[in-house]
Short mmCIF file of C-alpha atoms in Angstrom, two decimals:
data_model
loop_
_atom_site.label_atom_id
_atom_site.label_comp_id
_atom_site.label_asym_id
_atom_site.label_seq_id
_atom_site.Cartn_x
_atom_site.Cartn_y
_atom_site.Cartn_z
CA MET A 1 -7.98 -4.47 52.45
CA ASN A 2 -5.59 -1.73 51.35
CA TYR A 3 -7.48 -0.26 48.40
CA ARG A 4 -4.84 2.36 47.74
CA PHE A 5 -2.20 -0.33 47.37
CA SER A 6 -4.50 -2.33 45.08
CA ILE A 7 -5.12 0.65 42.80
CA VAL A 8 -1.41 1.44 42.55
CA PHE A 9 -0.65 -2.22 41.85
CA LEU A 10 -3.24 -2.36 39.08
CA MET A 11 -1.86 0.82 37.50
CA VAL A 12 1.69 -0.53 37.51
CA PHE A 13 0.43 -3.89 36.24
CA ALA A 14 -1.42 -2.23 33.36
CA LEU A 15 1.52 -0.02 32.44
CA GLY A 16 3.77 -3.04 32.40
CA PHE A 17 1.73 -4.49 29.56
CA SER A 18 1.44 -1.22 27.61
CA GLN A 19 4.13 -0.59 25.03
CA ASN A 20 5.11 2.55 23.18
CA LEU A 21 5.97 2.45 19.50
CA LYS A 22 7.71 5.19 17.53
CA VAL A 23 6.54 5.13 13.93
CA MET A 24 7.74 7.28 11.05
CA SER A 25 6.75 7.95 7.44
CA PHE A 26 9.53 9.44 5.33
CA ASN A 27 9.57 10.29 1.63
CA ILE A 28 13.33 10.42 1.18
CA ARG A 29 13.24 11.84 -2.38
CA LEU A 30 14.61 9.59 -5.11
CA ASN A 31 18.21 9.76 -6.28
CA VAL A 32 18.47 12.18 -9.21
CA ASP A 33 21.60 14.11 -10.17
CA SER A 34 19.54 17.15 -11.20
CA ASP A 35 18.96 17.89 -7.50
CA LYS A 36 22.58 19.12 -7.37
CA GLU A 37 23.29 20.29 -3.81
CA ASN A 38 20.21 18.35 -2.69
CA SER A 39 21.29 15.18 -4.47
CA TRP A 40 21.22 11.90 -2.56
CA THR A 41 25.02 11.72 -2.46
CA ASN A 42 25.11 14.99 -0.54
CA ARG A 43 22.36 14.20 1.95
CA LYS A 44 22.32 10.43 2.50
CA GLN A 45 24.43 10.72 5.66
CA ASP A 46 22.05 13.38 6.99
CA VAL A 47 19.11 11.04 6.39
CA ALA A 48 20.92 8.25 8.22
CA ASP A 49 21.80 10.62 11.08
CA LEU A 50 18.17 11.75 11.38
CA LEU A 51 16.92 8.18 11.48
CA THR A 52 19.56 7.19 14.02
CA TYR A 53 18.69 10.13 16.26
CA TYR A 54 14.92 9.60 16.30
CA HIS A 55 15.29 5.82 16.16
CA PRO A 56 11.76 4.81 15.13
CA ASP A 57 10.77 1.23 15.91
CA TYR A 58 9.72 1.04 12.29
CA PHE A 59 9.46 3.51 9.45
CA GLY A 60 8.03 3.52 5.96
CA VAL A 61 9.97 5.08 3.10
CA GLN A 62 8.75 6.36 -0.23
CA GLU A 63 10.67 7.00 -3.47
CA ALA A 64 13.58 4.83 -2.34
CA LEU A 65 15.51 3.38 -5.27
CA PRO A 66 17.60 0.20 -4.85
CA ASP A 67 20.86 2.06 -4.20
CA GLN A 68 19.12 4.22 -1.60
CA MET A 69 17.70 1.15 0.10
CA LYS A 70 21.23 -0.19 0.47
CA ASP A 71 22.53 3.13 1.75
CA ILE A 72 19.82 3.36 4.41
CA LYS A 73 20.33 -0.20 5.59
CA ASN A 74 24.11 0.23 5.68
CA GLY A 75 23.77 3.55 7.49
CA LEU A 76 21.72 2.12 10.36
CA LYS A 77 22.43 -0.45 13.04
CA ASN A 78 20.09 -3.36 13.68
CA TYR A 79 17.52 -2.49 11.02
CA ASP A 80 16.18 -4.67 8.25
CA TYR A 81 13.34 -4.10 5.80
CA VAL A 82 10.49 -5.72 3.92
CA GLY A 83 9.48 -4.59 0.45
CA VAL A 84 10.22 -4.83 -3.27
CA GLY A 85 10.66 -2.53 -6.24
CA ARG A 86 7.45 -1.43 -7.88
CA ASP A 87 8.48 -2.12 -11.47
CA ASP A 88 9.26 -5.84 -11.30
CA GLY A 89 8.35 -6.97 -7.79
CA LYS A 90 12.04 -7.47 -7.06
CA GLU A 91 14.74 -4.81 -7.36
CA LYS A 92 13.58 -2.45 -10.12
CA GLY A 93 11.99 0.89 -9.43
CA GLU A 94 11.00 2.70 -6.27
CA PHE A 95 10.39 0.88 -3.00
CA SER A 96 7.68 1.70 -0.46
CA ALA A 97 9.48 -0.44 2.07
CA ILE A 98 9.13 -0.78 5.82
CA PHE A 99 12.35 -0.70 7.84
CA TYR A 100 12.16 -2.12 11.35
CA ASP A 101 14.34 -2.40 14.44
CA THR A 102 15.33 -6.07 14.58
CA ASP A 103 16.07 -5.85 18.30
CA ARG A 104 12.47 -4.84 18.95
CA LEU A 105 10.32 -6.40 16.24
CA GLN A 106 9.88 -9.77 14.56
CA VAL A 107 8.25 -10.09 11.14
CA LEU A 108 5.53 -12.75 11.08
CA LYS A 109 4.28 -12.05 7.58
CA SER A 110 4.94 -9.52 4.82
CA ASP A 111 4.14 -8.82 1.19
CA THR A 112 3.69 -6.08 -1.38
CA PHE A 113 0.66 -5.46 -3.56
CA TRP A 114 0.05 -3.04 -6.41
CA LEU A 115 -2.50 -0.26 -6.23
CA SER A 116 -4.34 -1.44 -9.31
CA GLU A 117 -7.06 -3.73 -10.62
CA THR A 118 -4.47 -6.55 -10.50
CA PRO A 119 -2.80 -6.03 -7.11
CA GLU A 120 -1.00 -9.37 -7.17
CA LYS A 121 1.40 -8.41 -9.98
CA PRO A 122 3.38 -5.38 -11.20
CA SER A 123 0.82 -3.10 -12.79
CA LYS A 124 -0.43 0.44 -13.24
CA GLY A 125 -3.94 1.00 -11.95
CA TRP A 126 -6.91 2.92 -13.33
CA ASP A 127 -5.76 6.37 -14.53
CA ALA A 128 -2.45 6.37 -12.64
CA ALA A 129 0.66 7.73 -14.32
CA LEU A 130 2.99 5.19 -12.68
CA ASN A 131 3.08 1.83 -10.96
CA ARG A 132 2.15 2.31 -7.31
CA ILE A 133 2.55 -0.14 -4.43
CA CYS A 134 1.77 -0.82 -0.81
CA THR A 135 4.02 -2.95 1.40
CA TYR A 136 2.71 -4.50 4.59
CA ALA A 137 4.07 -6.48 7.51
CA VAL A 138 2.60 -8.22 10.52
CA PHE A 139 4.97 -7.68 13.45
CA ARG A 140 5.37 -9.21 16.87
CA ASP A 141 6.76 -6.95 19.58
CA LYS A 142 9.55 -8.92 21.23
CA LYS A 143 8.97 -7.06 24.50
CA SER A 144 5.25 -7.54 24.97
CA LYS A 145 4.62 -10.39 22.49
CA LYS A 146 1.77 -8.31 21.09
CA GLU A 147 1.14 -8.34 17.35
CA PHE A 148 0.16 -5.54 15.00
CA MET A 149 0.09 -4.71 11.32
CA ALA A 150 1.83 -1.94 9.38
CA LEU A 151 1.22 -0.78 5.81
CA ASN A 152 3.26 1.75 3.85
CA LEU A 153 2.42 3.25 0.47
CA HIS A 154 2.87 5.97 -2.11
CA PHE A 155 -0.22 7.11 -4.02
CA ASP A 156 -0.14 8.32 -7.60
CA HIS A 157 0.41 12.03 -8.20
CA ILE A 158 -1.87 12.29 -11.26
CA GLY A 159 -4.73 9.80 -11.33
CA ASN A 160 -7.80 11.00 -9.45
CA VAL A 161 -9.69 7.76 -9.98
CA ALA A 162 -6.59 5.78 -9.01
CA ARG A 163 -6.27 7.58 -5.70
CA VAL A 164 -9.90 7.01 -4.73
CA LYS A 165 -9.67 3.36 -5.75
CA SER A 166 -6.35 3.01 -3.91
CA SER A 167 -7.91 4.14 -0.63
CA GLU A 168 -10.73 1.66 -1.12
CA LEU A 169 -8.25 -1.10 -1.95
CA ILE A 170 -6.14 -0.38 1.14
CA LEU A 171 -9.16 -0.74 3.42
CA LYS A 172 -10.27 -3.89 1.62
CA LYS A 173 -6.82 -5.44 1.94
CA ILE A 174 -6.64 -4.67 5.65
CA LYS A 175 -9.82 -6.67 6.18
CA GLU A 176 -8.49 -9.55 4.06
CA ILE A 177 -5.05 -9.89 5.62
CA ASN A 178 -5.94 -8.91 9.17
CA PRO A 179 -8.58 -11.45 10.26
CA LYS A 180 -7.49 -11.15 13.89
CA ASN A 181 -8.31 -7.44 13.83
CA LEU A 182 -4.84 -6.47 15.03
CA PRO A 183 -3.91 -2.81 15.58
CA VAL A 184 -2.93 -1.21 12.26
CA THR A 185 -0.92 1.73 10.96
CA VAL A 186 -1.03 3.03 7.39
CA SER A 187 1.80 5.40 6.54
CA GLY A 188 2.72 7.10 3.34
CA ASP A 189 2.89 9.92 0.85
CA PHE A 190 -0.71 10.16 -0.34
CA ASN A 191 -0.02 13.07 -2.72
CA LEU A 192 -3.27 14.61 -1.47
CA THR A 193 -4.46 17.22 0.99
CA GLU A 194 -6.91 16.35 3.74
CA ASP A 195 -9.95 17.82 1.97
CA SER A 196 -9.68 15.29 -0.88
CA GLU A 197 -12.02 12.33 -1.25
CA PRO A 198 -9.36 9.59 -0.83
CA ILE A 199 -8.16 11.11 2.46
CA LYS A 200 -11.75 11.45 3.65
CA ILE A 201 -12.24 7.74 2.91
CA MET A 202 -9.22 6.90 5.04
CA SER A 203 -10.23 9.28 7.84
CA GLN A 204 -13.72 7.81 8.03
CA ASN A 205 -12.30 4.34 8.65
CA MET A 206 -9.11 5.04 10.61
CA LYS A 207 -7.76 7.81 12.84
CA ASP A 208 -5.68 10.53 11.24
CA SER A 209 -2.93 10.77 13.85
CA PHE A 210 -2.51 14.50 13.17
CA TYR A 211 -5.91 15.20 14.71
CA HIS A 212 -6.17 12.41 17.27
CA SER A 213 -2.90 12.86 19.15
CA GLU A 214 -3.24 13.29 22.92
CA THR A 215 -0.73 16.14 22.73
CA LYS A 216 -0.98 18.93 20.18
CA HIS A 217 0.79 18.40 16.85
CA TYR A 218 4.34 19.77 16.87
CA GLY A 219 5.99 21.41 13.86
CA PRO A 220 4.75 22.96 10.61
CA LYS A 221 1.38 21.75 9.37
CA GLY A 222 2.64 21.05 5.86
CA THR A 223 5.00 18.26 4.86
CA PHE A 224 6.08 18.95 1.26
CA THR A 225 8.83 21.55 0.88
CA GLY A 226 10.32 20.88 -2.54
CA PHE A 227 13.63 21.63 -0.75
CA ASN A 228 12.54 25.27 -0.41
CA VAL A 229 13.94 26.48 2.91
CA ASN A 230 12.55 30.00 2.53
CA GLU A 231 8.86 29.13 2.91
CA ILE A 232 6.93 27.18 5.53
CA PRO A 233 5.02 24.38 3.77
CA LYS A 234 1.25 24.52 4.07
CA ASP A 235 0.17 21.36 2.28
CA ARG A 236 0.08 18.17 4.32
CA ILE A 237 0.32 15.20 1.95
CA ASP A 238 2.13 12.70 4.21
CA TYR A 239 0.03 10.83 6.78
CA ILE A 240 -0.01 8.11 9.38
CA PHE A 241 -3.46 6.60 9.92
CA VAL A 242 -4.00 4.25 12.85
CA LYS A 243 -6.56 1.86 14.28
CA GLY A 244 -6.33 0.11 17.63
CA PHE A 245 -3.54 2.34 19.00
CA LYS A 246 -3.51 5.29 21.35
CA ILE A 247 -1.77 8.24 19.73
CA LYS A 248 0.48 9.96 22.26
CA SER A 249 2.16 12.53 20.02
CA HIS A 250 2.45 13.66 16.40
CA ARG A 251 5.27 15.63 14.82
CA HIS A 252 6.55 16.86 11.45
CA ILE A 253 10.34 16.91 11.68
CA ASN A 254 11.74 20.06 10.07
CA ASP A 255 15.36 19.54 11.11
CA ARG A 256 18.00 20.90 8.76
CA ARG A 257 21.37 19.66 7.64
CA GLU A 258 24.59 21.37 8.73
CA ASN A 259 24.41 23.51 5.57
CA LEU A 260 20.85 24.56 6.58
CA LEU A 261 19.23 22.60 3.74
CA TYR A 262 16.63 19.89 4.34
CA PRO A 263 17.48 16.16 4.34
CA SER A 264 14.59 15.58 1.89
CA ASP A 265 11.87 17.47 0.04
CA HIS A 266 9.32 16.07 2.50
CA PHE A 267 9.31 16.37 6.28
CA PRO A 268 9.25 13.02 8.07
CA VAL A 269 6.08 12.32 10.06
CA LEU A 270 6.74 10.85 13.52
CA VAL A 271 4.13 9.48 15.90
CA ASP A 272 4.35 7.96 19.36
CA LEU A 273 1.80 5.18 19.79
CA MET A 274 0.73 3.01 22.71
CA PHE A 275 -0.97 -0.38 22.61
#
């Protein structure tokens, strides 16, 4: 028997059933006129160009208002999204939506829940300053037919209790809506650094892709810039947690617009996964 041939065959066979996924988390900064040169009108094409260039298989957005949702969808080819506005469960307020490449992925199930004591309806939880939501989707990869689950969120920026409870709720919900124990990603702006209790809760139950990538993280460590191009951000508050995936690479994208300003006040987080 030709053992060398058998080993090569098995390697090719295994690789044929492994699929890479490019996943992004991107706080696009809401549309406010007070941002002036950094206003959405001035940078929406740059955001669309960035997304087109990196072409994630799916990406979670934060702070996206209804008009921004339309701009993103219209600026991309073959993408759709799941998600609702946080204020009425329809079109009002910020979305924490998940956009996905319709050529690659099929949505099997999706919904949005509120990070509160009453997650099934629009609500503000615990000591939070604002309504906060998490959108999820169960996808089927059209290439491999494999299924996985993605969640995308935006934690409160004020409520300490709310952020701890939100981490606990996320993990509870994953167990409830993922009975098949599918691979999972949780992306979002957590408004917290990694030494905080809510992030520790997440890291104890899922892999922080920043630390578990097979290749060293690329780019600045921090993700929040406040549009300040003169300082390198130190605080990492945007994350992608995973379970059931191999993490091939992790990057914070610090690309600039043609005028040398940033496309948003947060760097997008991009990971390459395999499952």
